[in-house]
Each structure stands twice: as structure tokens, then as C-alpha cells.
PDB file of C-alpha atoms in Angstrom:
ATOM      1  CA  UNK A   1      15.847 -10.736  -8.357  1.00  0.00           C
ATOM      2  CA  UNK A   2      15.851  -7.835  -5.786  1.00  0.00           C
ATOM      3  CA  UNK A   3      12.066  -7.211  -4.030  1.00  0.00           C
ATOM      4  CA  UNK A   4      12.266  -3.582  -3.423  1.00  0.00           C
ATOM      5  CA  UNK A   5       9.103  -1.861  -1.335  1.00  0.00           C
ATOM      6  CA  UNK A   6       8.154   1.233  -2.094  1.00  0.00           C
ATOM      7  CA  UNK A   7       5.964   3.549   0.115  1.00  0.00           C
ATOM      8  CA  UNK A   8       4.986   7.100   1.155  1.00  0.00           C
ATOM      9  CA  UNK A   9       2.540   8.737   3.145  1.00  0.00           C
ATOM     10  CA  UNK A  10      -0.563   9.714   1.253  1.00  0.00           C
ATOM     11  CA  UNK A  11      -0.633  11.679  -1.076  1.00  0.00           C
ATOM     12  CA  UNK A  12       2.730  11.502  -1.556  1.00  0.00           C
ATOM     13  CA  UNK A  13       2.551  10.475  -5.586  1.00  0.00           C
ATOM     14  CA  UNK A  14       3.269   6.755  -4.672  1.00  0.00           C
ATOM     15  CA  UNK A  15       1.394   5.912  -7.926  1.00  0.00           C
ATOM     16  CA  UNK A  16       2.767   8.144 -10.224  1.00  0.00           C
ATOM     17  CA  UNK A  17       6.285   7.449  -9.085  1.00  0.00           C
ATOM     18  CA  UNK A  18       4.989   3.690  -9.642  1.00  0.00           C
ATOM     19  CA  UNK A  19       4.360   4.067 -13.177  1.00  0.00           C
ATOM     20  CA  UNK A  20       7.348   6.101 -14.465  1.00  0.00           C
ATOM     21  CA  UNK A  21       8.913   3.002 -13.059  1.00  0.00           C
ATOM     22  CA  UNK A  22       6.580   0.781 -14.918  1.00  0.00           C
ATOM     23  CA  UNK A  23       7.178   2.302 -18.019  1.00  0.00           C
ATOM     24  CA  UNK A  24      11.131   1.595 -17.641  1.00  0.00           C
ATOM     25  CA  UNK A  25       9.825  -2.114 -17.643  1.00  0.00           C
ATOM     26  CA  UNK A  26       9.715  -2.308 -14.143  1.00  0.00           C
ATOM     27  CA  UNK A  27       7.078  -4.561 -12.648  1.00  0.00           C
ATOM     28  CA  UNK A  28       4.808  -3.362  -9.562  1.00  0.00           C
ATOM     29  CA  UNK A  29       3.003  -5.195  -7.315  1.00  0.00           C
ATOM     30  CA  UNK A  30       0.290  -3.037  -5.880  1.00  0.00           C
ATOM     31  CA  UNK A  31      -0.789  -4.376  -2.166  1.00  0.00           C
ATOM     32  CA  UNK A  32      -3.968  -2.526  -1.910  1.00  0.00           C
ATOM     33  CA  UNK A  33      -5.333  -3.671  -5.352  1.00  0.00           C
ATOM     34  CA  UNK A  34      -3.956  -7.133  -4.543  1.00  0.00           C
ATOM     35  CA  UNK A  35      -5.598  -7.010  -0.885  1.00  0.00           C
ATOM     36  CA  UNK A  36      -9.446  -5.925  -2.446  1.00  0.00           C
ATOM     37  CA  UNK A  37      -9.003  -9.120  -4.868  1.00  0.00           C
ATOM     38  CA  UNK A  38      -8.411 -11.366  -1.557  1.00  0.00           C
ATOM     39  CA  UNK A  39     -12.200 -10.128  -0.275  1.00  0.00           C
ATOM     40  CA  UNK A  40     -14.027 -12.228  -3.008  1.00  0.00           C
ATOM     41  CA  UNK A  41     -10.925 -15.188  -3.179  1.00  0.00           C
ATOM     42  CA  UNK A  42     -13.697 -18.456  -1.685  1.00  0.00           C
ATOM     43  CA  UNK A  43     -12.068 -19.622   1.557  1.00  0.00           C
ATOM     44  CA  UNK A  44     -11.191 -15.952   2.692  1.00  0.00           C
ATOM     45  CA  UNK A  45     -14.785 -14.375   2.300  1.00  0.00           C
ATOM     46  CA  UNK A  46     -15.991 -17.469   4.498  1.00  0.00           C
ATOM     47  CA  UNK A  47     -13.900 -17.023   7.225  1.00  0.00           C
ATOM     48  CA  UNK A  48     -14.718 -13.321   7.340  1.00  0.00           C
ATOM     49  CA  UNK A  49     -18.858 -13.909   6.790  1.00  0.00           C
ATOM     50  CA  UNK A  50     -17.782 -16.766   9.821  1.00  0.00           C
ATOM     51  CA  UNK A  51     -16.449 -13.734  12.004  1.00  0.00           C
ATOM     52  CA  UNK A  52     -18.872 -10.850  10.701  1.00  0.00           C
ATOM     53  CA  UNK A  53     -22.228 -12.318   9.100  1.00  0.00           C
ATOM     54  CA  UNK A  54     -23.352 -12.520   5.947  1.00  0.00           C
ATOM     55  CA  UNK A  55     -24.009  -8.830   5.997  1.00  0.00           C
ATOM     56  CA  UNK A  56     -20.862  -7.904   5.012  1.00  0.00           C
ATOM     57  CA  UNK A  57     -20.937  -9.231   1.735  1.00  0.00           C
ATOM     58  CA  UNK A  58     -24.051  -8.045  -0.610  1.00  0.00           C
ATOM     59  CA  UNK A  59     -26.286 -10.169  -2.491  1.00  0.00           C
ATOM     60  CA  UNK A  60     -24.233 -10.144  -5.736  1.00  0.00           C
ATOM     61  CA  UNK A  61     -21.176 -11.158  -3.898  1.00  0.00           C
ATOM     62  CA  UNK A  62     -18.943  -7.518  -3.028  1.00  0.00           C
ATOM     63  CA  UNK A  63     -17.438  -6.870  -0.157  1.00  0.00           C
ATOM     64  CA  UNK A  64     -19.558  -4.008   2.327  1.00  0.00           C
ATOM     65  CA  UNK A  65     -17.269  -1.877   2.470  1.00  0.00           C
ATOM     66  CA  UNK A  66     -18.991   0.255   4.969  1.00  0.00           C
ATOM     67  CA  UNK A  67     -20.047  -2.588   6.930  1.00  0.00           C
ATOM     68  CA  UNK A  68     -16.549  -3.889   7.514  1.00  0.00           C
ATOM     69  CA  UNK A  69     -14.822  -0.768   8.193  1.00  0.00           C
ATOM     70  CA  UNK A  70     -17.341  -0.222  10.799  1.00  0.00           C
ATOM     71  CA  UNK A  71     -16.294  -3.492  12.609  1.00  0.00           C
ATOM     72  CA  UNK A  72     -12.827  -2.977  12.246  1.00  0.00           C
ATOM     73  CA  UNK A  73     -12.489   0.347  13.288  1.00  0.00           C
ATOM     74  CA  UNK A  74     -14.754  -0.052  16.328  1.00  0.00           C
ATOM     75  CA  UNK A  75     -12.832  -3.227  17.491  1.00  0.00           C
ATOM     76  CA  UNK A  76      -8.901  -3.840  17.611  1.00  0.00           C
ATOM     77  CA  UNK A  77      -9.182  -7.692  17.763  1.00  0.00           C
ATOM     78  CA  UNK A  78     -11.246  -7.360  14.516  1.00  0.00           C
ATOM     79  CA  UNK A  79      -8.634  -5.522  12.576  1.00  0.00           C
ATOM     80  CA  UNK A  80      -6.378  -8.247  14.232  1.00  0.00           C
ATOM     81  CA  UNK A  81      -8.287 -11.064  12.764  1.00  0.00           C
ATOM     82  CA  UNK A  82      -8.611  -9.126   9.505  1.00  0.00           C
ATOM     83  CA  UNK A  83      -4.810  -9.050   8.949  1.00  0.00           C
ATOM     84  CA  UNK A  84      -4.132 -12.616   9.839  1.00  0.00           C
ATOM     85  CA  UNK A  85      -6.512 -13.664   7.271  1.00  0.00           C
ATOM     86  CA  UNK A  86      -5.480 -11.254   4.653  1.00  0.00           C
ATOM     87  CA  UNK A  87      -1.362 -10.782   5.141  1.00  0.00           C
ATOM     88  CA  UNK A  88      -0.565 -14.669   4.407  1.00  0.00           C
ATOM     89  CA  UNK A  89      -2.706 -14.868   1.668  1.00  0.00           C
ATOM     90  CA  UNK A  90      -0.877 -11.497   0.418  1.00  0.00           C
ATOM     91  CA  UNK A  91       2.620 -12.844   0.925  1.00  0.00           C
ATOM     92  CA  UNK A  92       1.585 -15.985  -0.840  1.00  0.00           C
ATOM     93  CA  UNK A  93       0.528 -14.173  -3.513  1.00  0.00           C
ATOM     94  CA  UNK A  94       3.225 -11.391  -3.682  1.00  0.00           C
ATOM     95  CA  UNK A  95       5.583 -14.643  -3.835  1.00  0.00           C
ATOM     96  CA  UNK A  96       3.975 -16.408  -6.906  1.00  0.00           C
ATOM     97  CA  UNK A  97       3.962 -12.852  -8.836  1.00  0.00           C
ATOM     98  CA  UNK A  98       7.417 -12.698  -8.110  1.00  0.00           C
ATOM     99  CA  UNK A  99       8.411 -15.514  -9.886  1.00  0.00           C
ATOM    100  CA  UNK A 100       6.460 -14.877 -12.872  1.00  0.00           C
ATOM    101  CA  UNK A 101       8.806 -11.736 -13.386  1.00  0.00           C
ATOM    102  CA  UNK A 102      12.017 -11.785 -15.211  1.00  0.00           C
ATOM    103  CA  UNK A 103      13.539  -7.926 -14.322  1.00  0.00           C
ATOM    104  CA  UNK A 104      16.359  -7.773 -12.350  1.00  0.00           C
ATOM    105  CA  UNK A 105      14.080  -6.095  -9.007  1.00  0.00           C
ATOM    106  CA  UNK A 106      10.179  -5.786  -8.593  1.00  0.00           C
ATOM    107  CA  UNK A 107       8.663  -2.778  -6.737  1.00  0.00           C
ATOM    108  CA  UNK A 108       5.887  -3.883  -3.859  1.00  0.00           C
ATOM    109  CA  UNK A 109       3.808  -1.043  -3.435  1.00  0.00           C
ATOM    110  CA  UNK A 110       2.036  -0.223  -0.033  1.00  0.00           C
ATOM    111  CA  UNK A 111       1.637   2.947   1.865  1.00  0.00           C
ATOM    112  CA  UNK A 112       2.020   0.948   5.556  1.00  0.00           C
ATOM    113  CA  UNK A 113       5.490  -0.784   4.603  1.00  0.00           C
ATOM    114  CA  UNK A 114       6.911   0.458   7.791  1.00  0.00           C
ATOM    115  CA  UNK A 115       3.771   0.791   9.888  1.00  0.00           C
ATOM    116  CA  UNK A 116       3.189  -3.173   9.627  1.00  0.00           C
ATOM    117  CA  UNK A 117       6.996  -3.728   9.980  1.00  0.00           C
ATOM    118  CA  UNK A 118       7.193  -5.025   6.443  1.00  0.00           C
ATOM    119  CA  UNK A 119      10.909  -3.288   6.000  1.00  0.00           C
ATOM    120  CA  UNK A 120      12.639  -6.648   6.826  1.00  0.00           C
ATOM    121  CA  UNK A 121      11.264  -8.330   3.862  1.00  0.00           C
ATOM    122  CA  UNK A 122      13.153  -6.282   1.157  1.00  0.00           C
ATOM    123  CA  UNK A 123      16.156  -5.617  -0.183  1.00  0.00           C
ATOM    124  CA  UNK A 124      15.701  -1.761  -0.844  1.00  0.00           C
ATOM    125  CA  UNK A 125      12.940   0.338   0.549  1.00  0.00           C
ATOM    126  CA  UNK A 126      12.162   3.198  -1.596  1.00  0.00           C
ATOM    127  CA  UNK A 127      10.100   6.248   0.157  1.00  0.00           C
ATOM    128  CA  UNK A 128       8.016   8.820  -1.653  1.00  0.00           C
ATOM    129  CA  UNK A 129       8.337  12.180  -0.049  1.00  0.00           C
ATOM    130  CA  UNK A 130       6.209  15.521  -0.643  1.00  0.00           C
ATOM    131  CA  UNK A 131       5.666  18.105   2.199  1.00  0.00           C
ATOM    132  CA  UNK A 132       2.145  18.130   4.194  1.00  0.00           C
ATOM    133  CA  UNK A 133       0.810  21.136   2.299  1.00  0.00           C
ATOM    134  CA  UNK A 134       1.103  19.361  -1.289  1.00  0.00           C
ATOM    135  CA  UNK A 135       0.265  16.462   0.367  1.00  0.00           C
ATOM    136  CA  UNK A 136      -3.607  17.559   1.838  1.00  0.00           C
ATOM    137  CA  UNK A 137      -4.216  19.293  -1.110  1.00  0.00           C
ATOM    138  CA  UNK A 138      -3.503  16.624  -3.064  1.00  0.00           C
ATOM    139  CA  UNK A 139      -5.880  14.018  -1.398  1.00  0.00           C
ATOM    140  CA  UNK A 140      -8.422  17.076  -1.051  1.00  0.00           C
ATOM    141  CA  UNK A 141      -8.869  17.290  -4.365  1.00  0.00           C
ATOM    142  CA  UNK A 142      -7.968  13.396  -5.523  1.00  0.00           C
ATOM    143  CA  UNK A 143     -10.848  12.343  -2.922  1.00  0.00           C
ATOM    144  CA  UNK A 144     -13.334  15.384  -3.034  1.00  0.00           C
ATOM    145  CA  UNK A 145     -13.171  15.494   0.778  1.00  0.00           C
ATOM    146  CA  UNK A 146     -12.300  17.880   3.771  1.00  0.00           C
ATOM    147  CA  UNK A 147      -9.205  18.632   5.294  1.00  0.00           C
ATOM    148  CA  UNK A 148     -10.068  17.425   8.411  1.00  0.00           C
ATOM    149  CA  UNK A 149     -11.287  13.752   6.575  1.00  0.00           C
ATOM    150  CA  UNK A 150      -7.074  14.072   5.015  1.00  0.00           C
ATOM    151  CA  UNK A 151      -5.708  14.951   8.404  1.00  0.00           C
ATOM    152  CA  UNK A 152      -7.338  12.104  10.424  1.00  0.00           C
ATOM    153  CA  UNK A 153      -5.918   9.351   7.613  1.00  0.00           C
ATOM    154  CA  UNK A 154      -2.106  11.509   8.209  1.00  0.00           C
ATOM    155  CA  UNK A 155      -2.291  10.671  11.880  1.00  0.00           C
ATOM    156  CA  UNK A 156      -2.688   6.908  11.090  1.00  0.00           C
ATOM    157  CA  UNK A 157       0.863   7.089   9.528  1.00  0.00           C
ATOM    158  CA  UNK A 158       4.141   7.396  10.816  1.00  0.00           C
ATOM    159  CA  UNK A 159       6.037  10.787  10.368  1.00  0.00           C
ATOM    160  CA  UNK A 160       7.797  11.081   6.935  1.00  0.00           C
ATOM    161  CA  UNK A 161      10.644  12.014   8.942  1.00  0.00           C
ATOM    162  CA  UNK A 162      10.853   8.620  10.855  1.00  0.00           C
ATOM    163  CA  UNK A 163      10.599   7.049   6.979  1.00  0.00           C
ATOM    164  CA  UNK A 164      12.834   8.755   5.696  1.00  0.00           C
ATOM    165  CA  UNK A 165      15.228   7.531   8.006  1.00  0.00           C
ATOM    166  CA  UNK A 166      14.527   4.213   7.544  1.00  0.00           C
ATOM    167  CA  UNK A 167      14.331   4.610   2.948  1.00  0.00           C
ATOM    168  CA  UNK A 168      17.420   3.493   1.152  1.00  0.00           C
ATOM    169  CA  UNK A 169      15.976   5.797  -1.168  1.00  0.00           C
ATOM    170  CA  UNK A 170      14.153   9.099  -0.876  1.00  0.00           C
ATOM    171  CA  UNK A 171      12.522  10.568  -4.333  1.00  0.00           C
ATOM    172  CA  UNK A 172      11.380  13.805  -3.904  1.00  0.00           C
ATOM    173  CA  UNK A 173       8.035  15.027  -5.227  1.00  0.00           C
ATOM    174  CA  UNK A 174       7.643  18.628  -4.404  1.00  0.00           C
ATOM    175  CA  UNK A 175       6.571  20.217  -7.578  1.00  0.00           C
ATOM    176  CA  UNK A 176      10.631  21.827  -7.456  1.00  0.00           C
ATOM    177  CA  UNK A 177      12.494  18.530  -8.489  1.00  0.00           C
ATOM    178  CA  UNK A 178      11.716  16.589 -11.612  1.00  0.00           C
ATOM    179  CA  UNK A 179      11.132  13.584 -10.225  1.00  0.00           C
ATOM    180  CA  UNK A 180      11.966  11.442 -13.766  1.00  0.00           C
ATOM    181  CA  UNK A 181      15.716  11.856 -12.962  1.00  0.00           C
ATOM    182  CA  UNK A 182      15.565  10.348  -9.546  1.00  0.00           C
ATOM    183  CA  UNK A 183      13.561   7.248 -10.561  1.00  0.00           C
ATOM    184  CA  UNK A 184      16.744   6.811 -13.116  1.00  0.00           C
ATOM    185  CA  UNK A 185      19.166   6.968 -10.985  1.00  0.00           C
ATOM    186  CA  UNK A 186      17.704   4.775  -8.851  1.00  0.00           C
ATOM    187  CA  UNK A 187      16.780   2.322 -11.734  1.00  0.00           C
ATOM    188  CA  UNK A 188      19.991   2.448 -12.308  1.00  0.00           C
ATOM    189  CA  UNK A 189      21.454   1.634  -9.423  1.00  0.00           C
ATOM    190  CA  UNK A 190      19.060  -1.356  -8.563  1.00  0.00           C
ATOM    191  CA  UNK A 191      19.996  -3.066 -12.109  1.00  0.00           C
ATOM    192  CA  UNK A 192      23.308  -2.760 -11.070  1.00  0.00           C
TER     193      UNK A 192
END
């Protein structure tokens, strides 16, 4: 079975491109979902109420959110510590859902494939382009925030330029091209 990543930058339409594939039969992993379940998995939430305090969780047992972010993003060797507890326990995960499937490729959904270097560990890498424009309005109006909120998540990405370089496949979602077709063709060319 072929693990084939799929990304884009946000807004892009990762998702819906996701579940035209899904309703071809084609299983998706979804990291970020995947990655909120770890927060509440035992052994993770103590090592990160170890780190952080018990503040971070709340009284009926979710993650703060708020709290967190606020560590992380005020402290690189907290993101650090973050990742190392989280990314195994992905992998490990991504690894037993792949052998519960039975299509000839699974998609791995994440919109940092390439900023965490995570290219390497598929076969095909599938990127999700739509210009900037569509892009910020989309997340504008998906989000109910600012532009300036939308433009200071874009910066945190790579260019879709440097992705698209590095895609096997580029699907185009632009509003001019349907974007059905190209999620057949490349179907088709990944049950090959």
C-alpha cells in the first residue's frame, strides 16, 4: 500500500479535496484531528501537566487551549518538547491505521508536510494549490477573523511556490478548474 501525504497552505481546500477522495473509497488520515486526540491519550497529558502544570488541562479533563499556545508560542524549547512528545505518538498511530486499511494508497493529511520535513516518509506528496486572494478570503470567512489574523498564520508556511516544487502532484483549486477531474486522474494513477 502506497502512503501518499497530502498538504496545502491554508485555505487551500485541503479538506474538500480530502473528501472527494474519500468518497472514491479512499481512506484519510487527518494529522490535526489525530494530534487533538493525543492531548487527552494518559501518559501524554502527564508529561505535558509535568512540563506546564496542571493548568493546562481544565477540571473536566480538556486540553487549555489558550494556556498552551501561550507557552509554546512564547518559548521555542516548549514547542520543541511539544513535538517530541506528540510526533512519535503520531507516527505510531498513523502506522497502526495504516494497516487496518485495505486500498491500494492512504492519503495523510497535514498542512506542515514539508515544513516539518515529513516529505521523506511518502511515496507521493500531493499539494493543494489556490492563489492568496481565494485563499484569505477563504479563512476570513471559514474563521470569522481579520485579514491581518489570516496573514500572520500565511507567514508560518512555506511559499506555495517552494511546494509546488517539491508535489508529485499539484490539484488546482481556483474556482476556474473543476477540481473532481484532477482528483481522478490522480486516483487513477496511484491505483495503478
Amino acid at each position: 500500500m502506497k502512503k501518499v501525504g497530502i498538504t496545502g497552505n491554508i485555505g487551500s481546500g485541503k479538506s474538500y479535496v480530502c473528501k472527494i477522495f474519500e468518497s472514491l473509497g479512499i481512506p484519510v488520515f487527518y494529522s490535526d484531528d489525530e494530534t487533538k486526540k493525543l492531548y487527552l491519550i494518559p501518559p501524554v497529558k502527564e508529561l505535558i501537566i509535568n512540563r506546564f502544570g496542571n493548568e493546562v488541562y481544565f477540571e473536566d479533563g480538556t486540553l487549555n487551549k489558550k494556556l498552551l499556545s501561550y507557552h509554546l508560542f512564547k518559548n521555542e524549547e516548549a514547542m520543541q518538547f511539544i513535538e517530541s512528545v506528540l510526533y512519535p505518538a503520531l507516527n505510531q498511530r498513523f502506522d497502526e491505521w495504516c494497516k487496518q486499511q485495505t486500498t491500494p494508497y492512504v492519503l495523510y493529511e497535514s498542512a506542515i508536510l514539508f515544513e516539518k520535513n515529513y516529505g521523506k516518509y511518502f511515496d507521493k506528496i500531493i499539494f493543494v494549490s489556490a492563489p492568496e486572494g481565494i485563499r484569505l478570503q477563504r479563512v476570513m470567512l471559514r474563521d470569522d477573523c481579520s485579514e491581518e489574523n489570516v496573514r500572520s498564520r500565511m507567514r508560518l508556511q512555506l511559499s506555495e511556490d517552494l511546494k509546488v516544487s517539491k508535489a508529485d502532484f499539484v490539484i488546482h483549486n481556483d474556482g476556474a478548474q473543476p477540481v473532481e477531474p484532477q482528483v481522478l486522474e490522480i486516483n487513477k494513477l496511484l491505483c495503478c
